[in-house]
PDB file of C-alpha atoms in Angstrom:
ATOM      1  CA  MET A 244       2.519   8.284 -29.289  1.00 38.00           C
ATOM      2  CA  ASN A 245       5.326  10.665 -28.288  1.00 41.00           C
ATOM      3  CA  THR A 246       7.561   8.417 -25.972  1.00 41.00           C
ATOM      4  CA  GLY A 247       9.620  11.613 -24.920  1.00 49.00           C
ATOM      5  CA  GLU A 248       9.983  12.386 -21.079  1.00 59.00           C
ATOM      6  CA  PHE A 249       6.395  12.466 -19.424  1.00 55.00           C
ATOM      7  CA  THR A 250       5.071  15.604 -19.070  1.00 56.00           C
ATOM      8  CA  PRO A 251       1.986  15.816 -16.705  1.00 54.00           C
ATOM      9  CA  ARG A 252      -1.268  17.483 -17.986  1.00 51.00           C
ATOM     10  CA  ARG A 253      -2.158  20.276 -15.734  1.00 50.00           C
ATOM     11  CA  SER A 254      -5.577  21.907 -15.159  1.00 46.00           C
ATOM     12  CA  GLU A 255      -6.057  25.215 -13.130  1.00 47.00           C
ATOM     13  CA  ASN A 256      -8.975  23.348 -11.679  1.00 45.00           C
ATOM     14  CA  THR A 257      -6.772  20.422 -10.401  1.00 53.00           C
ATOM     15  CA  GLU A 258      -6.063  20.630  -6.591  1.00 72.00           C
ATOM     16  CA  ALA A 259      -4.429  17.190  -5.974  1.00 90.00           C
ATOM     17  CA  MET A 260      -1.305  15.459  -6.997  1.00 92.00           C
ATOM     18  CA  ILE A 261      -0.035  11.928  -7.321  1.00 94.00           C
ATOM     19  CA  LEU A 262       3.715  11.944  -7.118  1.00 94.00           C
ATOM     20  CA  PHE A 263       5.765   9.124  -8.397  1.00 96.00           C
ATOM     21  CA  VAL A 264       9.594   8.645  -7.639  1.00 94.00           C
ATOM     22  CA  GLY A 265      11.606   6.541  -9.717  1.00 93.00           C
ATOM     23  CA  ASP A 266      13.414   5.981 -12.954  1.00 91.00           C
ATOM     24  CA  HIS A 267      12.285   4.815 -16.360  1.00 90.00           C
ATOM     25  CA  SER A 268      12.616   1.246 -15.468  1.00 88.00           C
ATOM     26  CA  CYS A 269      10.142   1.778 -12.762  1.00 90.00           C
ATOM     27  CA  PHE A 270       7.838   4.317 -14.203  1.00 92.00           C
ATOM     28  CA  SER A 271       8.006   4.405 -17.838  1.00 91.00           C
ATOM     29  CA  ASN A 272       6.323   7.358 -19.893  1.00 91.00           C
ATOM     30  CA  ILE A 273       3.690   5.275 -21.282  1.00 91.00           C
ATOM     31  CA  TYR A 274       2.978   3.818 -17.978  1.00 91.00           C
ATOM     32  CA  LEU A 275       2.482   7.462 -16.524  1.00 93.00           C
ATOM     33  CA  ARG A 276       0.237   8.417 -19.361  1.00 92.00           C
ATOM     34  CA  LEU A 277      -2.030   5.488 -18.710  1.00 92.00           C
ATOM     35  CA  ILE A 278      -2.340   6.433 -15.101  1.00 93.00           C
ATOM     36  CA  GLY A 279      -2.907  10.099 -16.132  1.00 92.00           C
ATOM     37  CA  GLU A 280      -5.800   9.121 -18.458  1.00 92.00           C
ATOM     38  CA  GLU A 281      -7.527   7.304 -15.539  1.00 91.00           C
ATOM     39  CA  PHE A 282      -6.788  10.134 -12.878  1.00 92.00           C
ATOM     40  CA  SER A 283      -7.362  13.030 -15.113  1.00 89.00           C
ATOM     41  CA  HIS A 284      -8.448  15.131 -12.198  1.00 90.00           C
ATOM     42  CA  PHE A 285      -5.314  14.830 -10.581  1.00 92.00           C
ATOM     43  CA  ASP A 286      -1.606  16.252 -11.613  1.00 92.00           C
ATOM     44  CA  ILE A 287       0.392  13.199 -12.190  1.00 94.00           C
ATOM     45  CA  VAL A 288       4.029  14.029 -11.659  1.00 93.00           C
ATOM     46  CA  CYS A 289       7.097  12.073 -11.854  1.00 94.00           C
ATOM     47  CA  GLU A 290      10.412  12.846 -10.167  1.00 94.00           C
ATOM     48  CA  ARG A 291      13.345  10.657 -11.244  1.00 93.00           C
ATOM     49  CA  ARG A 292      15.457  11.657  -8.384  1.00 92.00           C
ATOM     50  CA  ILE A 293      14.549  11.479  -4.427  1.00 92.00           C
ATOM     51  CA  GLU A 294      15.999  14.798  -3.699  1.00 93.00           C
ATOM     52  CA  ASP A 295      13.797  16.441  -6.404  1.00 93.00           C
ATOM     53  CA  ALA A 296      10.907  14.598  -4.919  1.00 93.00           C
ATOM     54  CA  VAL A 297      11.576  16.039  -1.395  1.00 92.00           C
ATOM     55  CA  ARG A 298      11.708  19.377  -2.768  1.00 92.00           C
ATOM     56  CA  LYS A 299       8.477  19.107  -4.498  1.00 92.00           C
ATOM     57  CA  ALA A 300       6.769  18.022  -1.343  1.00 91.00           C
ATOM     58  CA  GLU A 301       8.247  20.976   0.499  1.00 91.00           C
ATOM     59  CA  VAL A 302       6.493  23.192  -2.150  1.00 91.00           C
ATOM     60  CA  ASN A 303       3.355  21.222  -2.882  1.00 89.00           C
ATOM     61  CA  GLY A 304       2.897  19.083   0.064  1.00 85.00           C
ATOM     62  CA  PRO A 305      -0.706  20.162   0.849  1.00 88.00           C
ATOM     63  CA  LYS A 306      -1.693  19.046  -2.599  1.00 90.00           C
ATOM     64  CA  ILE A 307      -0.004  15.790  -2.797  1.00 92.00           C
ATOM     65  CA  ALA A 308      -2.678  13.129  -2.163  1.00 91.00           C
ATOM     66  CA  LEU A 309      -0.239  10.085  -2.798  1.00 93.00           C
ATOM     67  CA  VAL A 310       3.497   9.570  -3.065  1.00 93.00           C
ATOM     68  CA  VAL A 311       4.550   6.423  -4.711  1.00 94.00           C
ATOM     69  CA  ILE A 312       8.407   5.722  -4.386  1.00 94.00           C
ATOM     70  CA  CYS A 313      10.203   2.799  -6.219  1.00 93.00           C
ATOM     71  CA  CYS A 314      11.831   0.353  -3.815  1.00 90.00           C
ATOM     72  CA  ARG A 315      14.889   0.120  -6.060  1.00 89.00           C
ATOM     73  CA  PHE A 316      16.087   3.235  -4.257  1.00 89.00           C
ATOM     74  CA  GLY A 317      16.681   0.857  -1.293  1.00 83.00           C
ATOM     75  CA  GLN A 318      17.418   2.439   2.005  1.00 80.00           C
ATOM     76  CA  ALA A 319      16.881   5.816   0.596  1.00 85.00           C
ATOM     77  CA  ALA A 320      13.391   4.983  -0.418  1.00 87.00           C
ATOM     78  CA  LEU A 321      12.171   4.680   3.124  1.00 83.00           C
ATOM     79  CA  ALA A 322      14.235   7.641   4.254  1.00 83.00           C
ATOM     80  CA  ALA A 323      12.487   9.746   1.636  1.00 87.00           C
ATOM     81  CA  LEU A 324       9.137   8.524   2.443  1.00 86.00           C
ATOM     82  CA  LYS A 325       9.666   9.305   6.163  1.00 85.00           C
ATOM     83  CA  GLN A 326      11.025  12.874   5.192  1.00 86.00           C
ATOM     84  CA  ILE A 327       7.928  13.526   2.841  1.00 89.00           C
ATOM     85  CA  VAL A 328       5.432  12.375   5.597  1.00 87.00           C
ATOM     86  CA  SER A 329       6.996  14.548   8.147  1.00 86.00           C
ATOM     87  CA  ILE A 330       6.455  17.528   5.523  1.00 88.00           C
ATOM     88  CA  ALA A 331       3.067  16.722   4.736  1.00 85.00           C
ATOM     89  CA  PRO A 332       1.373  14.194   7.155  1.00 85.00           C
ATOM     90  CA  ASN A 333      -1.954  13.802   5.088  1.00 85.00           C
ATOM     91  CA  ILE A 334       0.401  12.308   2.151  1.00 87.00           C
ATOM     92  CA  ARG A 335      -0.606   8.529   1.642  1.00 88.00           C
ATOM     93  CA  PRO A 336       2.948   6.766   1.249  1.00 90.00           C
ATOM     94  CA  ALA A 337       3.459   3.667  -1.000  1.00 92.00           C
ATOM     95  CA  LEU A 338       6.478   1.703  -2.115  1.00 92.00           C
ATOM     96  CA  ALA A 339       6.367   0.405  -5.806  1.00 93.00           C
ATOM     97  CA  TYR A 340       8.274  -2.893  -6.127  1.00 92.00           C
ATOM     98  CA  GLY A 341       9.218  -5.405  -8.999  1.00 88.00           C
ATOM     99  CA  SER A 342      10.324  -8.239  -6.680  1.00 86.00           C
ATOM    100  CA  MET A 343      10.614  -9.247  -3.247  1.00 87.00           C
ATOM    101  CA  PHE A 344      14.300  -8.689  -3.233  1.00 85.00           C
ATOM    102  CA  GLU A 345      13.704  -5.178  -3.573  1.00 86.00           C
ATOM    103  CA  VAL A 346      11.319  -5.149  -0.774  1.00 85.00           C
ATOM    104  CA  ARG A 347      13.437  -7.104   1.492  1.00 82.00           C
ATOM    105  CA  ASP A 348      16.383  -4.697   0.800  1.00 80.00           C
ATOM    106  CA  ALA A 349      14.348  -1.611   1.525  1.00 81.00           C
ATOM    107  CA  LEU A 350      12.412  -2.813   4.603  1.00 78.00           C
ATOM    108  CA  GLN A 351      15.411  -4.476   6.264  1.00 71.00           C
ATOM    109  CA  SER A 352      17.686  -1.520   5.723  1.00 54.00           C
ATOM    110  CA  SER A 353      15.941   0.950   7.986  1.00 52.00           C
ATOM    111  CA  PRO A 354      14.446  -0.591  11.103  1.00 52.00           C
ATOM    112  CA  ASP A 355      13.240   2.956  12.569  1.00 48.00           C
ATOM    113  CA  TYR A 356      10.526   3.881  10.084  1.00 45.00           C
ATOM    114  CA  ALA A 357       7.641   4.375  12.502  1.00 44.00           C
ATOM    115  CA  PRO A 358       4.302   4.874  10.250  1.00 47.00           C
ATOM    116  CA  LEU A 359       4.739   1.596   8.350  1.00 57.00           C
ATOM    117  CA  ASP A 360       0.886   0.866   9.267  1.00 60.00           C
ATOM    118  CA  ARG A 361       0.447   3.572   6.594  1.00 75.00           C
ATOM    119  CA  VAL A 362       2.622   2.341   3.951  1.00 85.00           C
ATOM    120  CA  SER A 363       1.154   0.363   0.874  1.00 88.00           C
ATOM    121  CA  PHE A 364       2.839  -1.594  -1.411  1.00 90.00           C
ATOM    122  CA  LEU A 365       2.399  -1.450  -5.225  1.00 90.00           C
ATOM    123  CA  PRO A 366       3.304  -4.635  -7.321  1.00 90.00           C
ATOM    124  CA  MET A 367       4.888  -3.163 -10.638  1.00 87.00           C
ATOM    125  CA  ARG A 368       4.356  -6.603 -12.270  1.00 84.00           C
ATOM    126  CA  ALA A 369       0.524  -6.314 -11.993  1.00 84.00           C
ATOM    127  CA  LYS A 370      -1.568  -5.610 -14.841  1.00 85.00           C
ATOM    128  CA  ILE A 371      -2.385  -1.954 -15.373  1.00 87.00           C
ATOM    129  CA  ASP A 372      -5.853  -2.467 -14.467  1.00 86.00           C
ATOM    130  CA  ALA A 373      -4.924  -3.776 -11.245  1.00 86.00           C
ATOM    131  CA  VAL A 374      -2.524  -1.119 -10.550  1.00 89.00           C
ATOM    132  CA  ILE A 375      -5.167   1.538 -11.242  1.00 89.00           C
ATOM    133  CA  SER A 376      -7.708  -0.298  -8.997  1.00 88.00           C
ATOM    134  CA  ILE A 377      -4.905  -0.177  -6.119  1.00 88.00           C
ATOM    135  CA  LEU A 378      -4.341   3.440  -6.739  1.00 91.00           C
ATOM    136  CA  HIS A 379      -8.070   4.143  -6.468  1.00 89.00           C
ATOM    137  CA  LEU A 380      -7.962   2.218  -3.276  1.00 85.00           C
ATOM    138  CA  LEU A 381      -4.931   4.177  -1.743  1.00 87.00           C
ATOM    139  CA  ILE A 382      -6.580   7.565  -2.694  1.00 87.00           C
ATOM    140  CA  SER A 383      -9.672   6.643  -1.093  1.00 83.00           C
ATOM    141  CA  GLY A 384      -7.693   6.351   2.202  1.00 81.00           C
ATOM    142  CA  GLU A 385      -7.184   2.751   2.364  1.00 80.00           C
ATOM    143  CA  CYS A 386      -3.914   0.647   2.621  1.00 80.00           C
ATOM    144  CA  HIS A 387      -2.830  -2.161   0.162  1.00 83.00           C
ATOM    145  CA  VAL A 388      -0.412  -4.785   1.003  1.00 81.00           C
ATOM    146  CA  SER A 389       0.230  -7.691  -1.650  1.00 80.00           C
ATOM    147  CA  ASN A 390       0.116 -11.270  -0.382  1.00 77.00           C
ATOM    148  CA  ASP A 391       3.724 -11.659  -1.018  1.00 80.00           C
ATOM    149  CA  VAL A 392       4.532  -8.577   1.121  1.00 81.00           C
ATOM    150  CA  MET A 393       2.292  -9.622   3.875  1.00 78.00           C
ATOM    151  CA  LYS A 394       3.910 -13.172   4.038  1.00 76.00           C
ATOM    152  CA  PHE A 395       7.246 -11.325   4.574  1.00 76.00           C
ATOM    153  CA  LEU A 396       6.083  -9.173   7.111  1.00 73.00           C
ATOM    154  CA  LEU A 397       4.395 -11.875   8.939  1.00 72.00           C
ATOM    155  CA  GLU A 398       7.518 -13.729   8.958  1.00 68.00           C
ATOM    156  CA  LYS A 399       9.510 -11.080  10.108  1.00 64.00           C
ATOM    157  CA  THR A 400       7.224 -10.389  12.875  1.00 58.00           C
ATOM    158  CA  ASN A 401       7.088 -13.961  13.918  1.00 56.00           C
ATOM    159  CA  THR A 402      10.932 -13.970  13.985  1.00 54.00           C
ATOM    160  CA  LEU A 403      11.199 -10.990  16.141  1.00 48.00           C
ATOM    161  CA  SER A 404       8.443 -11.648  18.335  1.00 49.00           C
ATOM    162  CA  SER A 405       9.905 -14.930  19.583  1.00 49.00           C
ATOM    163  CA  ASP A 406      12.352 -12.690  21.566  1.00 47.00           C
ATOM    164  CA  THR A 407       9.759 -10.293  22.956  1.00 45.00           C
ATOM    165  CA  PRO A 408       7.106 -11.396  25.460  1.00 43.00           C
ATOM    166  CA  SER A 409       4.567  -8.998  24.207  1.00 43.00           C
ATOM    167  CA  GLY A 410       4.453 -10.234  20.742  1.00 39.00           C
ATOM    168  CA  CYS A 411       4.800  -6.811  19.321  1.00 40.00           C
ATOM    169  CA  PRO A 412       7.994  -5.181  20.085  1.00 38.00           C
ATOM    170  CA  ALA A 413       8.989  -1.546  19.773  1.00 37.00           C
ATOM    171  CA  GLY A 414      11.157  -0.652  16.711  1.00 37.00           C
ATOM    172  CA  GLY A 415       8.919   0.308  14.097  1.00 35.00           C
ATOM    173  CA  LEU A 416       9.258  -1.074  10.577  1.00 34.00           C
ATOM    174  CA  ALA A 417      11.152  -4.443  11.108  1.00 35.00           C
ATOM    175  CA  ALA A 418       9.585  -5.169  14.611  1.00 35.00           C
ATOM    176  CA  CYS A 419       5.707  -4.619  14.320  1.00 38.00           C
ATOM    177  CA  PRO A 420       4.366  -3.905  10.632  1.00 41.00           C
ATOM    178  CA  VAL A 421       0.944  -3.139  12.109  1.00 40.00           C
ATOM    179  CA  ARG A 422      -0.833  -2.659  15.581  1.00 42.00           C
ATOM    180  CA  ASN A 423      -2.248  -6.027  15.705  1.00 42.00           C
ATOM    181  CA  PRO A 424       0.079  -8.552  13.756  1.00 42.00           C
ATOM    182  CA  VAL A 425       0.598 -12.211  14.879  1.00 39.00           C
ATOM    183  CA  GLY A 426       1.252 -12.496  18.362  1.00 40.00           C
ATOM    184  CA  CYS A 427      -1.215  -9.614  19.413  1.00 46.00           C
ATOM    185  CA  LYS A 428      -4.881 -10.183  20.669  1.00 48.00           C
ATOM    186  CA  ALA A 429      -6.955 -10.273  17.352  1.00 61.00           C
ATOM    187  CA  ASP A 430      -9.151 -13.433  17.340  1.00 75.00           C
ATOM    188  CA  ILE A 431     -10.853 -14.168  14.006  1.00 81.00           C
ATOM    189  CA  GLY A 432     -12.989 -16.675  15.914  1.00 81.00           C
ATOM    190  CA  VAL A 433     -15.360 -13.785  16.621  1.00 86.00           C
ATOM    191  CA  LEU A 434     -16.168 -13.339  12.978  1.00 87.00           C
ATOM    192  CA  THR A 435     -19.328 -14.823  11.262  1.00 88.00           C
ATOM    193  CA  THR A 436     -18.911 -17.418   8.356  1.00 89.00           C
ATOM    194  CA  ARG A 437     -19.642 -14.656   5.932  1.00 90.00           C
ATOM    195  CA  GLU A 438     -17.310 -12.334   7.493  1.00 89.00           C
ATOM    196  CA  LEU A 439     -14.573 -14.852   7.247  1.00 90.00           C
ATOM    197  CA  GLU A 440     -15.289 -15.362   3.599  1.00 91.00           C
ATOM    198  CA  VAL A 441     -15.109 -11.653   3.017  1.00 91.00           C
ATOM    199  CA  LEU A 442     -11.770 -11.684   4.898  1.00 90.00           C
ATOM    200  CA  ALA A 443     -10.259 -14.494   3.230  1.00 88.00           C
ATOM    201  CA  LEU A 444     -10.743 -12.550  -0.192  1.00 89.00           C
ATOM    202  CA  LEU A 445      -9.585  -9.274   1.431  1.00 87.00           C
ATOM    203  CA  SER A 446      -6.376 -10.750   2.673  1.00 83.00           C
ATOM    204  CA  LYS A 447      -5.389 -11.586  -1.028  1.00 82.00           C
ATOM    205  CA  GLY A 448      -5.708  -8.014  -1.912  1.00 79.00           C
ATOM    206  CA  ALA A 449      -8.938  -8.132  -3.582  1.00 83.00           C
ATOM    207  CA  PRO A 450     -10.742  -4.693  -3.662  1.00 86.00           C
ATOM    208  CA  ASN A 451     -14.631  -4.432  -2.525  1.00 88.00           C
ATOM    209  CA  LYS A 452     -15.701  -4.791  -6.230  1.00 89.00           C
ATOM    210  CA  VAL A 453     -14.041  -8.253  -6.791  1.00 89.00           C
ATOM    211  CA  ILE A 454     -15.198  -9.382  -3.102  1.00 91.00           C
ATOM    212  CA  ALA A 455     -18.756  -8.233  -3.909  1.00 91.00           C
ATOM    213  CA  LYS A 456     -18.617 -10.222  -7.451  1.00 91.00           C
ATOM    214  CA  SER A 457     -17.211 -13.602  -5.908  1.00 91.00           C
ATOM    215  CA  LEU A 458     -19.551 -13.724  -2.956  1.00 92.00           C
ATOM    216  CA  SER A 459     -22.724 -12.313  -5.111  1.00 91.00           C
ATOM    217  CA  LEU A 460     -22.945  -9.526  -2.691  1.00 89.00           C
ATOM    218  CA  SER A 461     -23.433  -5.963  -3.247  1.00 88.00           C
ATOM    219  CA  GLN A 462     -20.389  -3.517  -2.565  1.00 86.00           C
ATOM    220  CA  SER A 463     -22.309  -1.606   0.125  1.00 86.00           C
ATOM    221  CA  THR A 464     -22.845  -4.983   1.884  1.00 88.00           C
ATOM    222  CA  VAL A 465     -19.091  -5.859   1.649  1.00 90.00           C
ATOM    223  CA  LYS A 466     -18.200  -2.388   3.014  1.00 88.00           C
ATOM    224  CA  LEU A 467     -20.592  -3.288   5.899  1.00 88.00           C
ATOM    225  CA  HIS A 468     -19.070  -6.660   6.465  1.00 89.00           C
ATOM    226  CA  ILE A 469     -15.214  -4.963   6.550  1.00 89.00           C
ATOM    227  CA  HIS A 470     -16.505  -2.340   9.100  1.00 86.00           C
ATOM    228  CA  HIS A 471     -17.754  -5.034  11.255  1.00 86.00           C
ATOM    229  CA  ILE A 472     -14.525  -7.200  10.725  1.00 89.00           C
ATOM    230  CA  ILE A 473     -12.422  -4.154  11.591  1.00 87.00           C
ATOM    231  CA  SER A 474     -14.549  -3.447  14.741  1.00 84.00           C
ATOM    232  CA  LYS A 475     -14.594  -7.103  16.002  1.00 85.00           C
ATOM    233  CA  LEU A 476     -10.837  -7.627  15.430  1.00 84.00           C
ATOM    234  CA  ASP A 477      -9.948  -4.161  17.068  1.00 82.00           C
ATOM    235  CA  VAL A 478      -7.698  -3.228  14.267  1.00 82.00           C
ATOM    236  CA  ARG A 479      -7.511   0.103  12.246  1.00 80.00           C
ATOM    237  CA  ASN A 480      -7.934  -0.881   8.817  1.00 82.00           C
ATOM    238  CA  ARG A 481      -8.482  -3.649   6.111  1.00 83.00           C
ATOM    239  CA  THR A 482      -4.715  -4.161   5.984  1.00 79.00           C
ATOM    240  CA  GLU A 483      -4.647  -4.962   9.645  1.00 80.00           C
ATOM    241  CA  ALA A 484      -7.419  -7.437   9.511  1.00 83.00           C
ATOM    242  CA  ALA A 485      -5.810  -9.257   6.555  1.00 82.00           C
ATOM    243  CA  VAL A 486      -2.600  -9.569   8.656  1.00 80.00           C
ATOM    244  CA  ALA A 487      -4.688 -10.838  11.640  1.00 81.00           C
ATOM    245  CA  TYR A 488      -6.203 -13.293   9.261  1.00 82.00           C
ATOM    246  CA  LEU A 489      -3.043 -14.488   7.682  1.00 79.00           C
ATOM    247  CA  GLY A 490      -1.407 -14.721  10.951  1.00 75.00           C
ATOM    248  CA  ALA A 491      -4.141 -17.138  12.361  1.00 77.00           C
ATOM    249  CA  GLN A 492      -3.781 -19.123   9.229  1.00 71.00           C
ATOM    250  CA  LEU A 493      -0.043 -19.426  10.304  1.00 67.00           C
ATOM    251  CA  ALA A 494      -0.771 -20.171  13.898  1.00 63.00           C
ATOM    252  CA  SER A 495      -3.374 -22.982  13.070  1.00 63.00           C
ATOM    253  CA  GLN A 496      -2.155 -24.513   9.978  1.00 53.00           C
ATOM    254  CA  GLY A 497       1.694 -23.590   9.897  1.00 49.00           C
ATOM    255  CA  ASP A 498       1.254 -21.797   6.439  1.00 44.00           C
ATOM    256  CA  PRO A 499      -0.852 -18.973   5.159  1.00 40.00           C
ATOM    257  CA  VAL A 500      -3.866 -19.512   2.844  1.00 39.00           C
ATOM    258  CA  ALA A 501      -2.965 -19.900  -0.793  1.00 38.00           C
TER     259      ALA A 501
END
């Protein structure tokens, strides 16, 4: 296999692009080729420098379905996501990370990044099959927040909400990671036993296929349960539902579910 610089395979019929931003230690050429093989109907593009990624978004914004920026850029990663989303609001933004230190460094460096509820987190240490499953989820319009990141966001929210009566202070990124986190009005007590089982697995980052297999359900039934969960909890997506569930676990047990 050629191990030179990654060159995306382009097709005249390809209308959508997945843009990765990071150096070789974050997105290696082999890693990108494996993703390109799975998502052959997308142009897989990797820019090694943030300024090049921003220029790419300025030229190709409507074509970019998903942008994944390495957390190792620190504050610059969030600034770039903010700029790219402002250029093309329909882009799905995601941060790739190798450790929670990188996540903390990036998130704590910029408290004014407003659209955090749209940001997903891609764990670089996950097996490539898991990464591909997460990418499919993001491209379909869903968000993904890994369990370790979600715990950090909940801890951050708990710390800040103690100083604010509303429990959901203004301030974007650091203050309120989603619309309905711990301290807001989501009540998991309204859910049925089966919906709680689905939500427990969802909160661990399990995709619908895994949830269906674990509970011996069809994927369509799982989708219906998730629709009911989102409606009952008055949240916008599965990520917010998972945050509400883990927040309830923190409140009742003093610790998130394992």
